[in-house]
CSV table of C-alpha atoms in Angstrom, one decimal:
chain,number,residue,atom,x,y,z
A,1,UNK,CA,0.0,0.0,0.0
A,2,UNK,CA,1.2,3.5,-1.1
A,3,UNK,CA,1.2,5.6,1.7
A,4,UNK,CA,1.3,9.5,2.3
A,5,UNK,CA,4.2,11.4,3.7
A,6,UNK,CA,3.1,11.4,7.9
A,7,UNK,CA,0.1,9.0,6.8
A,8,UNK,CA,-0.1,5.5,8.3
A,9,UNK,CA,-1.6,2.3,7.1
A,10,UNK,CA,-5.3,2.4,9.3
A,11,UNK,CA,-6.0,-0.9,8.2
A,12,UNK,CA,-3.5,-2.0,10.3
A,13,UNK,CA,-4.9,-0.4,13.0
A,14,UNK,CA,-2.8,2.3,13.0
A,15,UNK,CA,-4.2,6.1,12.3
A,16,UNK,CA,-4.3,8.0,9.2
A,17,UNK,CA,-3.9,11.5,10.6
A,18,UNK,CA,-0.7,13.0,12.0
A,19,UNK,CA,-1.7,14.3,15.2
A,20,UNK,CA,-5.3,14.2,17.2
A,21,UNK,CA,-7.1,14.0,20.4
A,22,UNK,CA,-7.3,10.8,22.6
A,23,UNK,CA,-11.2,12.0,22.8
A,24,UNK,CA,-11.1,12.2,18.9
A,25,UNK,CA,-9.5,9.0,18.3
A,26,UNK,CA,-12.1,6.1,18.2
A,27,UNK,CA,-14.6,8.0,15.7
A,28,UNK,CA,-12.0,9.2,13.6
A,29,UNK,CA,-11.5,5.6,13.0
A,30,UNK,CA,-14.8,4.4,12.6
A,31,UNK,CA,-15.3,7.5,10.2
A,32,UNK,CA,-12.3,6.5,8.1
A,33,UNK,CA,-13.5,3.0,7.9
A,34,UNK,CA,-16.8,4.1,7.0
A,35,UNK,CA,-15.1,6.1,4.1
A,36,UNK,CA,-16.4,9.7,5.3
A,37,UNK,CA,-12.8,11.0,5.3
A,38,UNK,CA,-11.8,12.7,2.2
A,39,UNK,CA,-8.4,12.7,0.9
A,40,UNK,CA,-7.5,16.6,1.4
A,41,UNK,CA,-7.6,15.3,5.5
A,42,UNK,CA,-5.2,12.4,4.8
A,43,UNK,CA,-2.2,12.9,7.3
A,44,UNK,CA,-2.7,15.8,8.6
A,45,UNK,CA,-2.8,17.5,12.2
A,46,UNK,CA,-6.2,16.9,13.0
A,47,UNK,CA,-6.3,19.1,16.3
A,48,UNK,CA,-5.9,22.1,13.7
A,49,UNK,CA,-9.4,24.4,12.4
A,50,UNK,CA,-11.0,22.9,9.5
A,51,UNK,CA,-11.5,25.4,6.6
A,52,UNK,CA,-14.4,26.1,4.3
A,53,UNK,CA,-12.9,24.0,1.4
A,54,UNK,CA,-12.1,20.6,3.6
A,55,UNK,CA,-15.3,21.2,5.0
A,56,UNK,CA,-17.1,21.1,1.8
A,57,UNK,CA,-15.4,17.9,0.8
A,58,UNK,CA,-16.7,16.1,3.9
A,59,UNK,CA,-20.0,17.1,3.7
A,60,UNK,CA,-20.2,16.0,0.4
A,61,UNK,CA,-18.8,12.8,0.8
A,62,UNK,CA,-21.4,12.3,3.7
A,63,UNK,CA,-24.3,13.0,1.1
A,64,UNK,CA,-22.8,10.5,-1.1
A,65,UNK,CA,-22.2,8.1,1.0
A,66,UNK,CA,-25.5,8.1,3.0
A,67,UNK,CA,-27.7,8.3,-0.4
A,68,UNK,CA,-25.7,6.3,-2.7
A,69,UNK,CA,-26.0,9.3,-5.4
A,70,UNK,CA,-23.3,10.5,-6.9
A,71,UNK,CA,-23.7,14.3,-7.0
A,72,UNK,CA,-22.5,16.4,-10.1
A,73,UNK,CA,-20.4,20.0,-9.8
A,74,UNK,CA,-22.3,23.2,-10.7
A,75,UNK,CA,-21.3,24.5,-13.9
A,76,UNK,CA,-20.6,26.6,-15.0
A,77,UNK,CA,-18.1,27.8,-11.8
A,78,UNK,CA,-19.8,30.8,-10.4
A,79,UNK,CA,-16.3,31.4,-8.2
A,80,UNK,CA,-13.3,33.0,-9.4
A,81,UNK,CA,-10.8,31.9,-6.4
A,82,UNK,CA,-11.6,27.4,-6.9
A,83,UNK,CA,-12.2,24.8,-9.5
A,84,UNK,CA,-12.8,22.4,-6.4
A,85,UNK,CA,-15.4,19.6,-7.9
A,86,UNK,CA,-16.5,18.9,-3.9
A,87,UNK,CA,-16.9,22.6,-3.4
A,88,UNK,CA,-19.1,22.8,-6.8
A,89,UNK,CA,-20.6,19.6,-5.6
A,90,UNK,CA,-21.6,21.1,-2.4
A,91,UNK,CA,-22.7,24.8,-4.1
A,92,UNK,CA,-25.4,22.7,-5.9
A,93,UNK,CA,-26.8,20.6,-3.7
A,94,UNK,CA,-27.5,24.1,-1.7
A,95,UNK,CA,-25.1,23.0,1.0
A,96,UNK,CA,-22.9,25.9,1.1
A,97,UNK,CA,-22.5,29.2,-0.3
A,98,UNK,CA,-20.0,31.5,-1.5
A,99,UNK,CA,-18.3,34.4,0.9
A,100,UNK,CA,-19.9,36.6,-2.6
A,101,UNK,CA,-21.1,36.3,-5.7
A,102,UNK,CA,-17.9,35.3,-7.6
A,103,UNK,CA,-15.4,34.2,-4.6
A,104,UNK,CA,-16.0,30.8,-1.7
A,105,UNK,CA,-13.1,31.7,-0.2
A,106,UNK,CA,-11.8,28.3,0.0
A,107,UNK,CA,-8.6,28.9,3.0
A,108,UNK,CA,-11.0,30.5,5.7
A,109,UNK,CA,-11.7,28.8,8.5
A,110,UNK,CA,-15.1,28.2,9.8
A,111,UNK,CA,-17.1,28.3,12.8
A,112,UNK,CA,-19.5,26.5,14.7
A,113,UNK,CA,-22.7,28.3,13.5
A,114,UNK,CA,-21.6,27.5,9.7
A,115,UNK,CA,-20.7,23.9,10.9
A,116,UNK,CA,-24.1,23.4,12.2
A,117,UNK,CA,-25.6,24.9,9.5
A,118,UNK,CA,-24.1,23.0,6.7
A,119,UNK,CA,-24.9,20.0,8.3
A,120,UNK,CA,-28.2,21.0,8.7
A,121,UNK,CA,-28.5,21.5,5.2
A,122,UNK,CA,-27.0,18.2,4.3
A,123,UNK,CA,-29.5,16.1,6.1
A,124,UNK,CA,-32.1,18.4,4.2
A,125,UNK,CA,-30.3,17.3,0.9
A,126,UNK,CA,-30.4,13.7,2.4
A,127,UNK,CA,-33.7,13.3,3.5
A,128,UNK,CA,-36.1,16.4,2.0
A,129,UNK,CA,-39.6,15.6,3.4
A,130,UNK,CA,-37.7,15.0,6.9
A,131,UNK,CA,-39.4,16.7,10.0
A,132,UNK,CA,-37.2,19.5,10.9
A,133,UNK,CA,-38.8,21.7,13.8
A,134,UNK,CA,-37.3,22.9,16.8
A,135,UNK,CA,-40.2,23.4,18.3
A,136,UNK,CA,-39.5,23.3,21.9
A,137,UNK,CA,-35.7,23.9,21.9
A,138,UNK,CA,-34.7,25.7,24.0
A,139,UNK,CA,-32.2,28.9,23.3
A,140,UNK,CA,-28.9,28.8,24.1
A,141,UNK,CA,-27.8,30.8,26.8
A,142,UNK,CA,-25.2,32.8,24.1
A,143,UNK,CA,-28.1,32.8,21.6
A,144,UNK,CA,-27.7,36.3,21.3
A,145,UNK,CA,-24.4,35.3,19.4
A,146,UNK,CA,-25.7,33.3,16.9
A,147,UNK,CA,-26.7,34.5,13.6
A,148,UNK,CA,-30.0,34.6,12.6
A,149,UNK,CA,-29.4,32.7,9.5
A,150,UNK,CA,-27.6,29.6,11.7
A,151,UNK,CA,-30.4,29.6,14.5
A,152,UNK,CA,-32.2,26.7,12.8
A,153,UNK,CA,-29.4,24.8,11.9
A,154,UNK,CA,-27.4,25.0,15.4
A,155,UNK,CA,-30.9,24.0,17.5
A,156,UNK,CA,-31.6,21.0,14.9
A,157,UNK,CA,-28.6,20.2,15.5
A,158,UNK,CA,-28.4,20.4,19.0
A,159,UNK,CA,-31.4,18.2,19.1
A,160,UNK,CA,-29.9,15.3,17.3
A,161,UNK,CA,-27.0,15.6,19.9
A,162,UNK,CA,-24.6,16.0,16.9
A,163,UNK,CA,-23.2,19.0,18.1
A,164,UNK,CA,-23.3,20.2,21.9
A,165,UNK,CA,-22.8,23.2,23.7
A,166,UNK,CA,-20.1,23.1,26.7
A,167,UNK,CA,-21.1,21.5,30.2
A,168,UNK,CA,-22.7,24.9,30.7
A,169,UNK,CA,-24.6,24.9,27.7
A,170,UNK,CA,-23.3,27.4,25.7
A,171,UNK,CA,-23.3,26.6,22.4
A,172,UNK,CA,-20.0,29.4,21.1
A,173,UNK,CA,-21.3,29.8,17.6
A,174,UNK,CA,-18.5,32.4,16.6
A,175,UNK,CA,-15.8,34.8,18.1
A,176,UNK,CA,-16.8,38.0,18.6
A,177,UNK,CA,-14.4,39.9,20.7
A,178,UNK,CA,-10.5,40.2,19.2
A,179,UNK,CA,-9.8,38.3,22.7
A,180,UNK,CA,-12.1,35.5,21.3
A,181,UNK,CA,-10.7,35.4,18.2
A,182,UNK,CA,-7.2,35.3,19.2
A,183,UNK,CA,-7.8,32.0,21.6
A,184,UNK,CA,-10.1,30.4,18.4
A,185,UNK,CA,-13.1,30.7,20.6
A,186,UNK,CA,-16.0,29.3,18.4
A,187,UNK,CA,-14.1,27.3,15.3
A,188,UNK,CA,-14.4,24.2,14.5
A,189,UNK,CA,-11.0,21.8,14.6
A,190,UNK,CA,-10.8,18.9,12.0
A,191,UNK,CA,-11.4,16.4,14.5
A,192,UNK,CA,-14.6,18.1,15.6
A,193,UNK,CA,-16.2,18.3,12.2
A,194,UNK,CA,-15.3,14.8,11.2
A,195,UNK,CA,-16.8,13.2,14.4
A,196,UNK,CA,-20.0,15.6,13.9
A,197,UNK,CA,-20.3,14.0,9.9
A,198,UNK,CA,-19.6,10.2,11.3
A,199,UNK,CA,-22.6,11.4,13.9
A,200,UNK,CA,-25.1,12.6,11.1
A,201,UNK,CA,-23.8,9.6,8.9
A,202,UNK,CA,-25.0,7.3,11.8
A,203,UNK,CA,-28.0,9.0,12.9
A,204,UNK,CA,-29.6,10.1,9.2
């Protein structure tokens, strides 16, 4: 078997990433063996934010996996900054969006709220005449913080038990103070969003 620079063989029981969590580590390995990793998160440092672009890819793999459809890209390419086929995958399935009309900004990272959200639009891709009220959920107690746009997305979420707040309940959806920011308060790691797709994978 071929292997990548830093990449060991996980079908010897060994792990495919460089670096992770011990929390992280037994469904990273049930996600990999489900085949929900995509290649672009082969042998890296999991513990590190996941951008928009990997993001994309393992969302769409998730869709493809879970419905046994094999999407097509967009076209033609509404973005001037990728020529991604998962990204283009993901734009047309309505699973993402672009940062504007002609860039997706591929290198940013990305937060909880747009985590959540994308998900949430996944399983909508997934399963379209699913029952998706939050009726009766109750707000986080940073609600305030989340965007309008993500409320849905983060409560659905949060009633699957995909993705949790902290043990106080606060869900961090974003930074939004520079001291925030400058600790990564809010972002999603690699690890995290690969455990919240082997979640939806398991529960959809």
């Amino acid at each position: 078997m071929l292997v990548m620079p830093g990449l060991v063989n996980a079908e010897e029981g060994e792990a495919f990433y460089k670096e992770a969590s011990d929390w992280a580590k037994g469904e990273l390995q049930s996600a990999y063996e489900a085949g929900l990793v995509p290649t672009i998160l082969m042998g890296v440092d999991m513990t590190k934010p996941i951008t928009r672009e990997e993001f994309a890819e393992l969302v769409v793999i998730l869709y493809e996996k879970t419905t046994g459809i094999a999407t097509t890209p967009v076209s033609p390419n509404p973005f001037n900054d990728t020529t991604n086929t998962q990204i283009l995958k993901a734009y047309k399935l309505g699973i993402t969006q672009g940062t504007s009309n002609t860039s997706f900004s591929p290198n940013t990272l990305i937060n909880r709220e747009q985590c959540a959200t994308m998900l949430f639009r996944t399983i909508k891709a997934i399963v379209p005449s699913g029952d998706y009220s939050i009726a009766g959920i109750k707000d986080f107690p940073d609600q305030k913080n989340i965007s309008s746009w993500a409320v849905e997305g983060t409560k659905y979420m949060c009633k699957l038990g995909i993705i949790k707040g902290d043990n106080k309940g606060y869900f961090m959806p974003k930074a939004i103070t520079k001291a925030q920011e400058a600790t990564g308060y809010g972002m999603a790691t690699r690890e995290a969003a690969v455990l919240m797709t082997v979640r939806t994978y398991n529960t959809v």
